[in-house]
Amino acid sequence: MDMTDKCVLVTGGSRGLGLATTRQLLQQGYNVFTCSRSQTPELQALMAQAGPARLSWCAAAVGQAEDEERFFAQAVQWTAGRPLWALINNAATAQDGILATLPNVDSERIIETNLTGALRLSRLALRHLLSKGTAGRLINISSIIGSRGYTGLAAYSASKAGLDGLTRALAREVGRRKITVNSVAPGYLETEMSASLQQRQRSQIINRTPLGRLGTVDDVVPVVLFLLSDQAAFITGQTLVIDGGISC
Ligand SMILES: NC(=O)c1ccc[n+]([C@@H]2O[C@H](COP(=O)([O-])OP(=O)(O)OC[C@H]3O[C@@H](n4cnc5c(N)ncnc54)[C@H](OP(=O)(O)O)[C@@H]3O)[C@@H](O)[C@H]2O)c1
């Protein structure tokens, strides 16, 4: 294990990609503070294994400004003077439904969580990094649906397209301060979020994917780790697509 005192904040670390990222970050020697609205046995087990100085969690709903501020304040306190290296905006929500019939409140909640929450957390993290004068990394977990669209996911598509725009703008705003900002855009992954796909939709996606399968979190986590590494110091403002070629 390559030990470091670097601290990384991950939203939505209780399951799926956020949990897998958290696990690998710990293995690489990073310290992780995460949040989600509820706990899972898997995250609890990881916390027990890692200990509170290396992995901590608070209940917070991204998309609610007070929760985001509390998450960030608790995270800074938890770092106990160790450098904050990165924020990974991973928490997101999706709901299948045609825009014309989806209740407005649901569309707004999707945008509020996936885009507005990520924007507000990015502001908190960047303010912190700029005030310390330290380098850092911001990674937004986007989706190929942000650039391609998908029937029934209009608000989700809009939120991810917005996130990629946020990535490009912030990369320009903070590049001179050695802070990089990138998006990672997976295709369809085997997680709870995609569990609602009907068999017909799964087969269609697999047929259209040159590499002939859905992605897994293990396809995505190494790219996140790479973006956090020194080797990625000259990459910013990009959206890295990991989709088995479906969008090529
Ligand atoms: N799965 C896919 O096919 C796919 C494809 C492309 C991109 N992505 C992106 O990859 C990221 C992770 O997705 P996933 O598949 O791992 O999703 P997931 O399995 O549904 O996990 C989502 C995580 O985020 C948390 N979360 C959800 N809403 C939250 C909120 N408002 N505040 C705080 N935490 C919240 C969840 O915990 P709680 O519910 O307890 O809050 C959970 O820990 C997302 O940004 C997603 O858009 C996924």
Short mmCIF file of C-alpha atoms and ligand atoms in Angstrom, two decimals:
data_model
loop_
_atom_site.label_atom_id
_atom_site.label_comp_id
_atom_site.label_asym_id
_atom_site.label_seq_id
_atom_site.Cartn_x
_atom_site.Cartn_y
_atom_site.Cartn_z
CA MET A 1 0.00 0.00 0.00
CA ASP A 2 1.26 3.46 -0.94
CA MET A 3 0.56 5.48 2.23
CA THR A 4 -0.37 9.13 1.91
CA ASP A 5 -1.97 11.66 4.20
CA LYS A 6 -4.15 12.93 1.36
CA CYS A 7 -7.87 13.17 2.10
CA VAL A 8 -10.55 12.61 -0.52
CA LEU A 9 -14.25 13.45 -0.18
CA VAL A 10 -16.64 11.12 -2.00
CA THR A 11 -20.37 11.73 -2.12
CA GLY A 12 -22.59 8.66 -2.25
CA GLY A 13 -20.05 6.17 -0.88
CA SER A 14 -22.52 3.69 0.58
CA ARG A 15 -22.92 1.47 -2.48
CA GLY A 16 -22.26 1.11 -6.20
CA LEU A 17 -19.47 3.12 -7.75
CA GLY A 18 -19.01 5.36 -4.69
CA LEU A 19 -18.42 2.36 -2.41
CA ALA A 20 -16.05 0.69 -4.89
CA THR A 21 -14.12 3.96 -5.28
CA THR A 22 -13.91 4.40 -1.52
CA ARG A 23 -12.61 0.85 -1.09
CA GLN A 24 -9.89 1.32 -3.73
CA LEU A 25 -8.92 4.76 -2.42
CA LEU A 26 -8.31 3.21 1.00
CA GLN A 27 -6.23 0.46 -0.59
CA GLN A 28 -4.11 3.10 -2.31
CA GLY A 29 -3.53 4.78 1.04
CA TYR A 30 -5.90 7.75 0.69
CA ASN A 31 -8.17 8.74 3.58
CA VAL A 32 -11.85 9.08 2.71
CA PHE A 33 -14.78 11.04 4.09
CA THR A 34 -18.07 10.13 2.48
CA CYS A 35 -21.78 10.77 2.82
CA SER A 36 -25.06 9.27 1.76
CA ARG A 37 -28.59 9.44 3.07
CA SER A 38 -28.37 6.02 4.68
CA GLN A 39 -25.74 3.46 5.71
CA THR A 40 -25.17 0.01 4.24
CA PRO A 41 -23.63 -3.05 5.90
CA GLU A 42 -20.84 -2.97 3.27
CA LEU A 43 -19.83 0.58 4.16
CA GLN A 44 -20.11 -0.16 7.88
CA ALA A 45 -17.80 -3.15 7.46
CA LEU A 46 -15.29 -1.04 5.53
CA MET A 47 -15.40 1.64 8.22
CA ALA A 48 -14.77 -0.92 10.95
CA GLN A 49 -11.83 -2.29 8.98
CA ALA A 50 -10.26 1.07 8.11
CA GLY A 51 -10.82 2.92 11.40
CA PRO A 52 -12.22 6.44 11.85
CA ALA A 53 -9.07 8.36 10.91
CA ARG A 54 -8.97 6.70 7.47
CA LEU A 55 -12.69 6.42 6.66
CA SER A 56 -15.55 8.42 8.04
CA TRP A 57 -19.14 9.03 6.98
CA CYS A 58 -22.00 11.38 7.77
CA ALA A 59 -25.64 11.24 6.83
CA ALA A 60 -26.25 14.04 4.34
CA ALA A 61 -28.47 14.55 1.33
CA VAL A 62 -26.71 16.12 -1.62
CA GLY A 63 -29.21 18.53 -3.13
CA GLN A 64 -29.97 20.10 0.25
CA ALA A 65 -27.66 23.02 0.84
CA GLU A 66 -27.54 22.76 4.66
CA ASP A 67 -26.67 19.06 4.45
CA GLU A 68 -23.90 19.76 1.95
CA GLU A 69 -22.45 22.48 4.19
CA ARG A 70 -22.59 20.20 7.21
CA PHE A 71 -20.94 17.36 5.26
CA PHE A 72 -18.16 19.65 4.11
CA ALA A 73 -17.60 21.22 7.55
CA GLN A 74 -17.46 17.79 9.21
CA ALA A 75 -15.08 16.57 6.52
CA VAL A 76 -12.69 19.49 7.06
CA GLN A 77 -12.77 18.88 10.80
CA TRP A 78 -12.09 15.17 10.23
CA THR A 79 -9.00 15.91 8.09
CA ALA A 80 -7.40 17.27 11.29
CA GLY A 81 -4.87 19.29 9.35
CA ARG A 82 -4.15 16.63 6.70
CA PRO A 83 -4.37 18.02 3.14
CA LEU A 84 -7.70 17.89 1.37
CA TRP A 85 -6.71 16.52 -2.04
CA ALA A 86 -9.94 15.87 -3.90
CA LEU A 87 -13.70 15.98 -4.09
CA ILE A 88 -15.48 13.30 -6.09
CA ASN A 89 -19.05 14.32 -6.89
CA ASN A 90 -20.51 10.85 -7.30
CA ALA A 91 -23.93 10.89 -5.58
CA ALA A 92 -26.74 11.02 -8.09
CA THR A 93 -30.27 9.97 -8.57
CA ALA A 94 -32.17 8.83 -11.64
CA GLN A 95 -35.80 8.19 -12.31
CA ASP A 96 -37.26 6.70 -15.42
CA GLY A 97 -40.17 8.62 -16.87
CA ILE A 98 -41.22 10.61 -19.90
CA LEU A 99 -40.79 14.32 -19.17
CA ALA A 100 -44.32 15.20 -20.23
CA THR A 101 -45.75 12.90 -17.55
CA LEU A 102 -43.02 12.97 -14.85
CA PRO A 103 -44.16 15.24 -11.97
CA ASN A 104 -42.16 18.50 -11.98
CA VAL A 105 -40.92 17.98 -8.47
CA ASP A 106 -39.07 14.81 -9.49
CA SER A 107 -37.28 16.49 -12.40
CA GLU A 108 -36.25 19.31 -10.10
CA ARG A 109 -35.02 16.90 -7.44
CA ILE A 110 -32.84 15.13 -10.02
CA ILE A 111 -31.28 18.43 -11.17
CA GLU A 112 -30.90 19.62 -7.57
CA THR A 113 -29.06 16.45 -6.50
CA ASN A 114 -26.99 15.67 -9.58
CA LEU A 115 -26.06 19.18 -10.69
CA THR A 116 -26.84 21.92 -8.17
CA GLY A 117 -25.55 19.88 -5.24
CA ALA A 118 -22.34 19.04 -7.10
CA LEU A 119 -21.90 22.70 -8.03
CA ARG A 120 -22.35 23.87 -4.43
CA LEU A 121 -19.97 21.20 -3.10
CA SER A 122 -17.42 22.12 -5.77
CA ARG A 123 -17.61 25.72 -4.61
CA LEU A 124 -16.98 24.69 -1.00
CA ALA A 125 -14.04 22.47 -1.98
CA LEU A 126 -12.49 25.05 -4.32
CA ARG A 127 -12.85 27.83 -1.74
CA HIS A 128 -11.05 25.62 0.74
CA LEU A 129 -8.24 24.70 -1.68
CA LEU A 130 -7.81 28.28 -2.85
CA SER A 131 -7.68 29.58 0.72
CA LYS A 132 -4.95 27.02 1.54
CA GLY A 133 -3.14 27.67 -1.75
CA THR A 134 -2.80 23.94 -2.36
CA ALA A 135 -3.20 21.86 -5.50
CA GLY A 136 -6.13 19.49 -5.76
CA ARG A 137 -8.50 17.45 -7.88
CA LEU A 138 -12.20 17.67 -8.59
CA ILE A 139 -13.87 14.74 -10.32
CA ASN A 140 -17.48 14.80 -11.45
CA ILE A 141 -19.06 11.44 -12.13
CA SER A 142 -21.09 12.12 -15.22
CA SER A 143 -22.65 9.71 -17.72
CA ILE A 144 -22.63 9.18 -21.47
CA ILE A 145 -26.34 9.94 -21.22
CA GLY A 146 -25.31 13.58 -20.70
CA SER A 147 -24.02 13.75 -24.28
CA ARG A 148 -26.24 11.12 -25.95
CA GLY A 149 -29.59 11.45 -24.18
CA TYR A 150 -31.85 8.51 -23.39
CA THR A 151 -35.63 8.25 -23.67
CA GLY A 152 -37.16 8.58 -20.21
CA LEU A 153 -34.10 10.23 -18.66
CA ALA A 154 -34.45 13.88 -19.72
CA ALA A 155 -33.74 15.47 -16.33
CA TYR A 156 -30.89 13.03 -15.65
CA SER A 157 -29.39 13.74 -19.12
CA ALA A 158 -29.66 17.47 -18.53
CA SER A 159 -28.02 17.17 -15.12
CA LYS A 160 -25.06 15.23 -16.51
CA ALA A 161 -24.63 17.55 -19.50
CA GLY A 162 -24.64 20.42 -17.01
CA LEU A 163 -22.01 18.65 -14.93
CA ASP A 164 -19.73 18.35 -17.97
CA GLY A 165 -20.18 22.08 -18.62
CA LEU A 166 -19.36 22.76 -14.98
CA THR A 167 -16.20 20.66 -15.37
CA ARG A 168 -14.99 22.67 -18.37
CA ALA A 169 -15.73 26.06 -16.81
CA LEU A 170 -14.16 25.23 -13.45
CA ALA A 171 -11.08 23.77 -15.16
CA ARG A 172 -10.53 27.21 -16.71
CA GLU A 173 -11.24 29.05 -13.45
CA VAL A 174 -8.78 27.15 -11.25
CA GLY A 175 -6.16 25.67 -13.59
CA ARG A 176 -3.57 28.30 -12.69
CA ARG A 177 -3.85 27.18 -9.08
CA LYS A 178 -2.86 23.61 -10.00
CA ILE A 179 -6.35 22.29 -9.41
CA THR A 180 -7.65 19.97 -12.12
CA VAL A 181 -11.33 19.39 -12.84
CA ASN A 182 -12.52 16.44 -14.91
CA SER A 183 -15.63 14.41 -15.60
CA VAL A 184 -15.72 10.64 -15.80
CA ALA A 185 -18.59 9.45 -17.98
CA PRO A 186 -19.43 5.77 -17.65
CA GLY A 187 -21.79 3.95 -19.96
CA TYR A 188 -24.30 1.55 -18.47
CA LEU A 189 -22.93 -0.09 -15.32
CA GLU A 190 -24.04 -3.10 -13.32
CA THR A 191 -25.15 -1.27 -10.15
CA GLU A 192 -28.42 -0.70 -8.29
CA MET A 193 -29.00 2.38 -10.42
CA SER A 194 -29.28 0.27 -13.57
CA ALA A 195 -31.19 -2.56 -11.88
CA SER A 196 -34.47 -1.11 -13.12
CA LEU A 197 -33.48 -1.61 -16.77
CA GLN A 198 -35.85 -4.05 -18.42
CA GLN A 199 -34.34 -7.19 -19.99
CA ARG A 200 -35.18 -5.81 -23.44
CA GLN A 201 -33.26 -2.58 -22.68
CA ARG A 202 -30.26 -4.51 -21.31
CA SER A 203 -30.07 -6.69 -24.43
CA GLN A 204 -30.35 -3.64 -26.66
CA ILE A 205 -27.52 -1.87 -24.81
CA ILE A 206 -25.29 -4.95 -24.94
CA ASN A 207 -25.98 -5.43 -28.66
CA ARG A 208 -24.98 -1.84 -29.34
CA THR A 209 -21.80 -2.02 -27.25
CA PRO A 210 -18.71 -2.99 -29.27
CA LEU A 211 -17.22 -4.70 -26.22
CA GLY A 212 -20.46 -6.67 -25.80
CA ARG A 213 -21.34 -6.20 -22.13
CA LEU A 214 -22.45 -3.68 -19.51
CA GLY A 215 -19.65 -1.99 -17.59
CA THR A 216 -18.76 -2.69 -13.99
CA VAL A 217 -17.45 -0.43 -11.26
CA ASP A 218 -14.06 -2.09 -11.78
CA ASP A 219 -13.94 -0.59 -15.28
CA VAL A 220 -14.42 2.91 -13.86
CA VAL A 221 -12.54 3.07 -10.55
CA PRO A 222 -9.04 2.80 -12.12
CA VAL A 223 -9.77 5.87 -14.24
CA VAL A 224 -10.82 7.82 -11.14
CA LEU A 225 -7.63 6.71 -9.38
CA PHE A 226 -5.57 7.75 -12.40
CA LEU A 227 -7.13 11.23 -12.40
CA LEU A 228 -6.18 11.59 -8.74
CA SER A 229 -2.58 10.56 -9.40
CA ASP A 230 0.45 12.71 -10.21
CA GLN A 231 0.49 11.17 -13.71
CA ALA A 232 -2.75 13.02 -14.52
CA ALA A 233 -1.45 16.46 -13.47
CA PHE A 234 -1.75 17.88 -17.02
CA ILE A 235 -5.29 16.64 -17.72
CA THR A 236 -8.10 19.07 -17.01
CA GLY A 237 -11.48 20.10 -18.38
CA GLN A 238 -12.01 16.67 -19.95
CA THR A 239 -14.82 14.16 -19.95
CA LEU A 240 -13.33 10.66 -19.97
CA VAL A 241 -15.77 8.19 -21.47
CA ILE A 242 -15.77 4.57 -20.21
CA ASP A 243 -18.54 2.82 -22.08
CA GLY A 244 -17.25 -0.21 -23.96
CA GLY A 245 -17.47 1.85 -27.15
CA ILE A 246 -21.25 2.34 -27.25
CA SER A 247 -20.87 6.04 -27.99
CA CYS A 248 -18.07 5.72 -30.57
N1 LIG B 1 -25.13 2.72 -12.81
C1 LIG B 1 -24.98 3.19 -14.03
O1 LIG B 1 -25.35 2.55 -15.03
C2 LIG B 1 -24.30 4.52 -14.24
C3 LIG B 1 -23.95 4.88 -15.54
C4 LIG B 1 -23.34 6.10 -15.77
C5 LIG B 1 -23.09 6.95 -14.72
N2 LIG B 1 -23.43 6.60 -13.46
C6 LIG B 1 -23.14 7.54 -12.39
O2 LIG B 1 -22.29 6.93 -11.45
C7 LIG B 1 -22.54 7.51 -10.15
C8 LIG B 1 -22.79 6.40 -9.15
O3 LIG B 1 -23.90 5.65 -9.60
P1 LIG B 1 -24.23 4.20 -9.02
O4 LIG B 1 -24.67 3.39 -10.13
O5 LIG B 1 -23.14 3.76 -8.13
O6 LIG B 1 -25.53 4.57 -8.14
P2 LIG B 1 -26.18 3.80 -6.90
O7 LIG B 1 -25.78 2.37 -6.88
O8 LIG B 1 -27.63 4.15 -6.96
O9 LIG B 1 -25.50 4.54 -5.64
C9 LIG B 1 -25.72 5.91 -5.45
C10 LIG B 1 -25.03 6.36 -4.21
O10 LIG B 1 -25.31 7.74 -4.02
C11 LIG B 1 -26.03 7.92 -2.79
N3 LIG B 1 -27.00 8.98 -3.00
C12 LIG B 1 -28.04 9.00 -3.86
N4 LIG B 1 -28.69 10.16 -3.74
C13 LIG B 1 -28.05 10.87 -2.78
C14 LIG B 1 -28.24 12.14 -2.20
N5 LIG B 1 -29.23 12.96 -2.57
N6 LIG B 1 -27.38 12.56 -1.23
C15 LIG B 1 -26.37 11.76 -0.83
N7 LIG B 1 -26.13 10.55 -1.35
C16 LIG B 1 -26.97 10.12 -2.31
C17 LIG B 1 -26.65 6.57 -2.48
O11 LIG B 1 -26.90 6.38 -1.10
P3 LIG B 1 -28.33 6.79 -0.43
O12 LIG B 1 -29.39 6.33 -1.35
O13 LIG B 1 -28.33 6.10 0.91
O14 LIG B 1 -28.30 8.27 -0.28
C18 LIG B 1 -25.51 5.66 -2.95
O15 LIG B 1 -24.48 5.63 -2.00
C19 LIG B 1 -23.72 8.45 -10.34
O16 LIG B 1 -23.26 9.77 -10.51
C20 LIG B 1 -24.36 7.96 -11.61
O17 LIG B 1 -25.10 8.97 -12.26
C21 LIG B 1 -24.02 5.40 -13.18
#
